Coordinates of C-alpha atoms and ligand atoms in Angstrom, one line a residue:
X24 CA 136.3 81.0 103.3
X25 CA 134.7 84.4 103.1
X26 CA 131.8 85.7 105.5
X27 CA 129.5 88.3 105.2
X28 CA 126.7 89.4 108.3
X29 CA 123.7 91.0 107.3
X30 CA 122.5 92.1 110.6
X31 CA 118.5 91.3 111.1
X32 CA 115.1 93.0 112.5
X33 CA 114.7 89.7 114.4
X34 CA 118.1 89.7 116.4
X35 CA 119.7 86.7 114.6
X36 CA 121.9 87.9 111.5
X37 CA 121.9 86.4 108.4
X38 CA 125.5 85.2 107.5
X39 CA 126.9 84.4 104.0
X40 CA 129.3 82.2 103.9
X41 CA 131.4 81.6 100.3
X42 CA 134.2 79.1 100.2
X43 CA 135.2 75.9 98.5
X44 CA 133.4 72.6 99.2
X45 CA 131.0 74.0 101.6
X46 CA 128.3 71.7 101.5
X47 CA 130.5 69.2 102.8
X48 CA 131.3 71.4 106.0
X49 CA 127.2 72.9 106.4
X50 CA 127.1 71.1 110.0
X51 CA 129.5 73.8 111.4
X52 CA 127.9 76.4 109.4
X53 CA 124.5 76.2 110.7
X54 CA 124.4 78.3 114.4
X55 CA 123.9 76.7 117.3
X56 CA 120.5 75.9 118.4
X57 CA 119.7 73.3 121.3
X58 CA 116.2 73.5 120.1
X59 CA 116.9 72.2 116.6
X60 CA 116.4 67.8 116.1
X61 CA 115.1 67.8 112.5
X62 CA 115.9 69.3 109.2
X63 CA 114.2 69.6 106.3
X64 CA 116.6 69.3 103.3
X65 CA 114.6 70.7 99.9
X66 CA 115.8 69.9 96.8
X67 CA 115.0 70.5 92.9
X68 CA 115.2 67.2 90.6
X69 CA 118.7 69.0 89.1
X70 CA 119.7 69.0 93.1
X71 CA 119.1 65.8 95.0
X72 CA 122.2 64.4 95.0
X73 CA 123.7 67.6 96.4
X74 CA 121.2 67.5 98.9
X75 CA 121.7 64.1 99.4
X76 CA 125.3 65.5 100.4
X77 CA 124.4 67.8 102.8
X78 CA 121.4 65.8 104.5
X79 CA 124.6 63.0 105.1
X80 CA 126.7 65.8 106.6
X81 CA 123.5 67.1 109.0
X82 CA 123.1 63.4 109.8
X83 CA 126.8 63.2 110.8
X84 CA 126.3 66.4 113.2
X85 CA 123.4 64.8 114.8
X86 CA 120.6 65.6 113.5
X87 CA 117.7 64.2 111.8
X88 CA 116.9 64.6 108.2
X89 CA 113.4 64.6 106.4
X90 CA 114.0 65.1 102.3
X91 CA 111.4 67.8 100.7
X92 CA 111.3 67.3 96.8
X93 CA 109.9 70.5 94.9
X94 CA 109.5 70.5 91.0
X95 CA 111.8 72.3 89.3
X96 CA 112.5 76.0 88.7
X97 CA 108.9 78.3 88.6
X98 CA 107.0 75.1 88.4
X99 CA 107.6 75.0 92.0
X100 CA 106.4 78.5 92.9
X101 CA 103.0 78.0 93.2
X102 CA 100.3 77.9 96.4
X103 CA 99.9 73.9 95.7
X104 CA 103.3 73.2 96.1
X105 CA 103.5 75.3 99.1
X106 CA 99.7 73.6 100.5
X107 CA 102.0 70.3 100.0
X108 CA 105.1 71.2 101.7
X109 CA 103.5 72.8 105.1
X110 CA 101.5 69.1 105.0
X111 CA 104.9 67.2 104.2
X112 CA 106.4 69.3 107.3
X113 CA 103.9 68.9 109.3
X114 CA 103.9 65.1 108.5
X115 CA 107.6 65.2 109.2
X116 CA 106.8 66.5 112.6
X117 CA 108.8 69.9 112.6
X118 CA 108.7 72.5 115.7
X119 CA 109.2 75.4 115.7
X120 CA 112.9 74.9 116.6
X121 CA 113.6 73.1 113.5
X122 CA 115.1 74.2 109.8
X123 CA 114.6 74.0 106.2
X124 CA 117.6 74.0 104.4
X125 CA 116.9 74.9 100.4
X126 CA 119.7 72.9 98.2
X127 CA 119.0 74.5 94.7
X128 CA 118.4 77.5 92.0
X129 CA 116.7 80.9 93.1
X130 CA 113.3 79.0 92.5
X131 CA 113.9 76.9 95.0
X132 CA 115.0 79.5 98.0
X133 CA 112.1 81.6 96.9
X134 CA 109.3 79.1 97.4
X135 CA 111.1 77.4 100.3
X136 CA 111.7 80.6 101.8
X137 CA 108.1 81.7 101.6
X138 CA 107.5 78.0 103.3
X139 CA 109.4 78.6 106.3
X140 CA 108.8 82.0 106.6
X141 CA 105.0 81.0 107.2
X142 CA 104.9 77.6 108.5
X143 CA 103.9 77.4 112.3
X144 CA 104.5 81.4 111.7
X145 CA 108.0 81.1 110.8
X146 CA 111.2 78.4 111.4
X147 CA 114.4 78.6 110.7
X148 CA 115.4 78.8 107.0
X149 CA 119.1 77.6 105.5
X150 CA 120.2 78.4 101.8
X151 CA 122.6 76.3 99.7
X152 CA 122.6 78.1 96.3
X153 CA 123.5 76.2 93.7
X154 CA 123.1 77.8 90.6
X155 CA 125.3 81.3 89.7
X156 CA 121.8 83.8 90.2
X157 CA 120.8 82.2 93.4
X158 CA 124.5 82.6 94.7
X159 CA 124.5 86.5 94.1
X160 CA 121.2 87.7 94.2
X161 CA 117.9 85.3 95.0
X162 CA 119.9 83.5 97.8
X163 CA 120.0 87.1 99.1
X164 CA 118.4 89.7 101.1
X165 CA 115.1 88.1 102.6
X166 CA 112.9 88.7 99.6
X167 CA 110.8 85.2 99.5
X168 CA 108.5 84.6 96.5
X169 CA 105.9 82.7 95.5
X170 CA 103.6 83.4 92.1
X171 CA 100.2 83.9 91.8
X172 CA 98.6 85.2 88.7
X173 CA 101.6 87.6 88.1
X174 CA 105.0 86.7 89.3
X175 CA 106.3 87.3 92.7
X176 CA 102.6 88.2 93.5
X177 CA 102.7 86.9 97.0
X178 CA 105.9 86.6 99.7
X179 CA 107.1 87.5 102.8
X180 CA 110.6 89.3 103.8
X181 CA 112.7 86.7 105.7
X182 CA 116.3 86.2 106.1
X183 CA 117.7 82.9 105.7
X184 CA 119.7 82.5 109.4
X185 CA 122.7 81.4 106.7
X186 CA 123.2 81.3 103.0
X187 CA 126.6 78.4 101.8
X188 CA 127.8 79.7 98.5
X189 CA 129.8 76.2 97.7
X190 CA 132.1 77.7 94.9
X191 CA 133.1 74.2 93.6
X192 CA 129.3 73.7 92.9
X193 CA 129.0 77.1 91.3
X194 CA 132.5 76.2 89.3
X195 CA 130.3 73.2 87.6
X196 CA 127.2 75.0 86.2
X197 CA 126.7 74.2 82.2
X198 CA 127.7 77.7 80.9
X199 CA 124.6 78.8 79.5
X200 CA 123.0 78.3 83.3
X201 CA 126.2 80.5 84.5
X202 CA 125.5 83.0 81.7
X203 CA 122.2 84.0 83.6
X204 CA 124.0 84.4 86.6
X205 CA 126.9 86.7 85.3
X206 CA 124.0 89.0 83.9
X207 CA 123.5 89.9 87.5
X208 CA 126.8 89.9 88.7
X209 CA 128.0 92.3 85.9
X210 CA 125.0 94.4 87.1
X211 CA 125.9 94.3 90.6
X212 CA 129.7 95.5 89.8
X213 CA 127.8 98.5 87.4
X214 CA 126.1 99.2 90.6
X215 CA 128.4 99.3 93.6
X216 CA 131.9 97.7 91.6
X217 CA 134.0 99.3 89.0
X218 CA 136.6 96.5 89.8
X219 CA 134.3 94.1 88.8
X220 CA 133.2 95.2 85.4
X221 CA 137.0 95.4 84.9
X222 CA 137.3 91.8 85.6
X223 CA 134.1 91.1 83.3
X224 CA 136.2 93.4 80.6
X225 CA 139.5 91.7 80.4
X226 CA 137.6 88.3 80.8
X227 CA 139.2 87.5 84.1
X228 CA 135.1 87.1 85.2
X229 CA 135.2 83.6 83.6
X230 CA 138.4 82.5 84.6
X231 CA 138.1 83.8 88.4
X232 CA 134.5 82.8 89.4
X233 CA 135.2 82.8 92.9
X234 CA 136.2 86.4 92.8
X235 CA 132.9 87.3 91.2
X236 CA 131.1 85.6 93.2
X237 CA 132.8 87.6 96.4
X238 CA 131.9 90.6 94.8
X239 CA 129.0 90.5 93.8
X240 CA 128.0 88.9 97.2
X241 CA 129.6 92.4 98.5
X242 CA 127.4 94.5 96.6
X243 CA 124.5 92.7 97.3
X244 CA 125.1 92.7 100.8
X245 CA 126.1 95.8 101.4
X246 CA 123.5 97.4 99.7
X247 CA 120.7 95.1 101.7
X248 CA 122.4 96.1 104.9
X249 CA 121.5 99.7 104.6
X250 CA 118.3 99.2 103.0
X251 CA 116.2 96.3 104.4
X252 CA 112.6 97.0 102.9
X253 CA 113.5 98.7 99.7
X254 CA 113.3 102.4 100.2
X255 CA 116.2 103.7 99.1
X256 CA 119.3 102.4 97.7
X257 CA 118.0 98.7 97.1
X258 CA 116.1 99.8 94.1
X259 CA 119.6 100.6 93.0
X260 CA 119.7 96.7 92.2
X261 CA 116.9 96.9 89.9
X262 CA 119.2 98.3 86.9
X263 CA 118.6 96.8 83.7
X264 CA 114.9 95.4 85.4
X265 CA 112.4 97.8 84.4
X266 CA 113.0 97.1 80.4
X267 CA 114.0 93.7 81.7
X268 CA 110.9 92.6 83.3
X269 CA 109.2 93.6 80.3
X270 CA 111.2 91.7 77.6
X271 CA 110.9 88.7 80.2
X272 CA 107.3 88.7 79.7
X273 CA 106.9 89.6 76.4
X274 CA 109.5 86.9 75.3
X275 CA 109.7 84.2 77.6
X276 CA 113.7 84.6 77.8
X277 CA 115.4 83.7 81.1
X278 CA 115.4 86.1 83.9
X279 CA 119.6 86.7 83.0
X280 CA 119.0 87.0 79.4
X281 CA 116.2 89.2 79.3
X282 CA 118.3 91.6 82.4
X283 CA 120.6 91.4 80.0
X284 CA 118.5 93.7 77.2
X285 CA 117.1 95.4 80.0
X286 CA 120.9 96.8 80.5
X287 CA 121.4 97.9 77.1
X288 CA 118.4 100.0 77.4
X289 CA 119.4 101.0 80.5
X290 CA 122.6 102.5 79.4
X291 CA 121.3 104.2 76.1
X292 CA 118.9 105.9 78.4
X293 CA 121.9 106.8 80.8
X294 CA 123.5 108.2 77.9
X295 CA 120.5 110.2 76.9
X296 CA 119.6 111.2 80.3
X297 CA 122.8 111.6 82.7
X298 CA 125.7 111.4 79.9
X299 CA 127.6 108.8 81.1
X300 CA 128.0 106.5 78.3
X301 CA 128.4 102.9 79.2
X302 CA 126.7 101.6 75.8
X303 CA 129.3 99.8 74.2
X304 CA 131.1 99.2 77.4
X305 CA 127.7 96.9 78.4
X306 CA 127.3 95.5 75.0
X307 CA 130.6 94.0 74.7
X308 CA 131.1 92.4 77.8
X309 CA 127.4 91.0 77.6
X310 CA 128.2 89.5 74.0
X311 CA 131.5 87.8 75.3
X312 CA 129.4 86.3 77.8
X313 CA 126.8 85.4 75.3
X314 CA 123.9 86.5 76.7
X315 CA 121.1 88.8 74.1
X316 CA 121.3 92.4 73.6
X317 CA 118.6 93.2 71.8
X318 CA 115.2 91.5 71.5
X319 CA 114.8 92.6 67.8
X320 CA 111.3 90.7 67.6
X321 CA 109.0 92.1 70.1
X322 CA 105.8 94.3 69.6
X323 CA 107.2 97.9 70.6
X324 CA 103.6 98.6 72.1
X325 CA 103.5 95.6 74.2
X326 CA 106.6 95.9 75.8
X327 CA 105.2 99.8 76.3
X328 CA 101.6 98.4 78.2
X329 CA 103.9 95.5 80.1
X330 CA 106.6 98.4 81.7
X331 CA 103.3 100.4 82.5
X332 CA 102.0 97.6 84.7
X333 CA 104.8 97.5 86.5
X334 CA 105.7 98.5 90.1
X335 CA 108.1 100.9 89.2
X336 CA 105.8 103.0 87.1
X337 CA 105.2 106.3 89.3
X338 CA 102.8 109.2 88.2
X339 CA 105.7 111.0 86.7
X340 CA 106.4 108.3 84.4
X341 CA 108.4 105.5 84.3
X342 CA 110.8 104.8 86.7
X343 CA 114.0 103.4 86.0
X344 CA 117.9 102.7 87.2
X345 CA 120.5 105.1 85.3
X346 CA 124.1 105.0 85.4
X347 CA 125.9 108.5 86.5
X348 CA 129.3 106.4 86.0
X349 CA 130.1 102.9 87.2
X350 CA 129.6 102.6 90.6
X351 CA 127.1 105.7 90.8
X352 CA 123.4 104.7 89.9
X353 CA 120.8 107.2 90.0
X354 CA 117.0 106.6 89.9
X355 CA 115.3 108.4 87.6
X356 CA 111.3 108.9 86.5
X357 CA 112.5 109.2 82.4
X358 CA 110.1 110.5 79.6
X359 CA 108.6 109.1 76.7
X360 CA 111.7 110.2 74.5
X361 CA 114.0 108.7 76.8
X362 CA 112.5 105.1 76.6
X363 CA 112.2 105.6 72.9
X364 CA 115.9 105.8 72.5
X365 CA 116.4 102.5 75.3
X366 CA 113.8 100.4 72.9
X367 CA 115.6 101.6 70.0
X368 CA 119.4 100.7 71.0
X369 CA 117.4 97.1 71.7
X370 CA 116.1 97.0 68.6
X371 CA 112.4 97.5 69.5
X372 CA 111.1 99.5 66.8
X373 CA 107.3 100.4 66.0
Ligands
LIG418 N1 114.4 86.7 96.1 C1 115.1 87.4 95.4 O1 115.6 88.5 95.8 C2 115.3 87.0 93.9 C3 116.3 87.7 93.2 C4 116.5 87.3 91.9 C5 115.8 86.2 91.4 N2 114.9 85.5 92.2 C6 114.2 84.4 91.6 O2 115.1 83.4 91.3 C7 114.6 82.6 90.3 C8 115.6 82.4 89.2 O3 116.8 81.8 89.7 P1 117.4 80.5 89.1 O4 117.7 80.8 87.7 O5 118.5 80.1 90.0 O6 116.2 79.5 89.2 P2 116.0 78.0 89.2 O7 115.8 77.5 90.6 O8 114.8 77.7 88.3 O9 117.3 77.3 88.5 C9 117.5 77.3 87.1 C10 117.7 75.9 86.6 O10 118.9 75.4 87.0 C11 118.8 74.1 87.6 N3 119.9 73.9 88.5 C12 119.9 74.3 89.8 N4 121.1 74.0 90.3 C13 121.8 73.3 89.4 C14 123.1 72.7 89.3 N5 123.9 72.8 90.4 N6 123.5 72.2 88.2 C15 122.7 72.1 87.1 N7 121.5 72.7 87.1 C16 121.0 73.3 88.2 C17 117.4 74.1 88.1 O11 116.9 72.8 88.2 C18 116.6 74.9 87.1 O12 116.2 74.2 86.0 C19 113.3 83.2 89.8 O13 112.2 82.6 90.3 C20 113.4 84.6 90.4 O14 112.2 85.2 90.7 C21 114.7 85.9 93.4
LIG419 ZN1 117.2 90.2 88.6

């Protein structure tokens, strides 16, 4: 079992625990908190019987248990569903001393952590991420989520008081839902991991998923610690997003696949830009995995008008993560021949 503290504005850290069979240990993994006599467990439909698992195991530790059942994945993100939760809490009779623990994908901790970060001003939220991207990235950090017209519109920073990465769940994801997950660990080992995309390169990746999942946690983490509200380095994890996003919206491909593209992009521009060439490096390991690498069908122009609405469009053009070498991103404002030459290596032609 492997812990890592990410140390909090509001005095209590946020501690990430990843270890085998977790779920069945969460009552010793919660902190201690006299105040606490109810939890909400939140689930997904994909999740109940996991959290079915770990309301038993709060129920053994002495507490009472309330189920919370979200629809599944974005379906869930929405101001209805979080209307209905705060009345299904408030039904349920939680204080302020009590917890919501979220048993499910990065849909789920999102909204749930949105829910608790605002009911009654704030309770106590608990993670149990159980698909690969929640585990390494939306499980996370404090970034809660809810959409509203555009995704992510609305949220709140809060830190789940503990995240329980239960390897054995991870370890039994269909592979196409760990696909979208690897996409994010590969990125996190481009960012802050050489030893990482080694292990994606000789296929160790698949074969060790606990290991990823340690270091990508350790990237994530560490990067976090030293940059709580996005100003510096934390953008750092947006490699492979700003093409990304785009291809997300213009195609409708999972958040995994379309990062995916976004990192091919990313690394023809890195060649073009800081010549450090990671194309075929990227390419390879992402097809092995097999996750996209182009998006051969989309309009060139509307991928152009979707990355100019984004956030990370500055006045000096469009903003984006480069590679210097692995382990050593830069960010960059690139020019219009620069994201020519990323849309081209994904196929996005006029
Ligand atoms: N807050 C952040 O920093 C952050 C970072 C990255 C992504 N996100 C968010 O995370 C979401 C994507 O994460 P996701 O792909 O985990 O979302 P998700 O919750 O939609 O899960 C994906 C699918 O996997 C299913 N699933 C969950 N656990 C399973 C299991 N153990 N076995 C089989 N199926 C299971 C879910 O029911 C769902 O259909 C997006 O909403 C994105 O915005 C947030
Ligand atoms: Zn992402």
């Amino acid at each position: 079992m492997d812990r890592f503290v990410i140390p909090t504005a509001g005095g209590r850290p946020s501690i990430v625990t990843v270890g085998p069979d977790l779920v069945d240990r969460i009552g010793e993994l919660l902190d201690d908190r006299p105040e606490r006599t109810t939890v909400a467990v939140a689930a997904q439909p994909t999740t109940v019987r996991i959290a079915g698992r770990v309301a038993e195991r709060l129920r053994a530790a002495g507490l009472g248990t309330v189920h919370l059942p979200f629809p599944d994945g974005e379906a869930a993100k929405t101001l209805e569903v979080v209307g209905d939760a705060y009345r299904a809490l408030n039904q349920a009779g939680l204080t302020r001393g009590d917890t919501v623990v979220a048993v499910g994908g990065g849909a789920l901790t999102d909204v749930v952590g949105f829910v608790a970060a605002t009911y009654l001003r704030g309770i106590e939220a608990v993670y149990v991420p159980t698909t690969l991207l929640a585990a390494v990235d939306a499980a996370i950090g404090g970034k809660t989520a809810i959409n509203v017209d555009g995704k992510n519109l609305a949220g709140a920073f809060a830190h789940p008081t503990a995240v329980v990465v239960d390897e054995r769940i991870l370890g039994a994801l269909p592979a196409e839902e760990a696909a979208q997950g690897h996409a994010e660990a590969l990125k996190a080992g481009y960012v802050g991991d050489p030893d990482l995309v080694a292990m994606y390169r000789t296929g160790r990746a698949l074969s060790d998923l606990g290991a990823v999942v340690r270091r990508a946690v350790a990237v994530k983490v560490d990067v976090v610690r030293r940059d709580f509200e996005e100003r510096g380095p934390r953008a750092h994890l947006n490699l492979g997003h700003t093409v990304g996003h785009a291809v997300e919206t213009a195609t409708g491909l999972r958040h995994g696949s379309a990062v995916a593209i976004g990192m091919v992009a990313a690394a023809a521009a890195s060649r073009r830009v800081t010549g450090f060439d990671w194309l075929d490096d990227v390419r390879s390991i992402l097809e092995g995995l097999g996750l996209p690498v182009a998006a051969p069908d989309v309009d060139r122009d509307r991928l152009l008008d979707l990355m100019a609405l984004d956030k990370k469009r500055t006045a000096a053009g469009l903003r984006m993560v480069l590679l210097e070498d692995v382990g050593a991103p830069v960010v960059v404002d690139v020019g219009d021949a620069t994201v020519r030459t990323a849309l081209d290596a994904i196929g996005v032609r006029p």
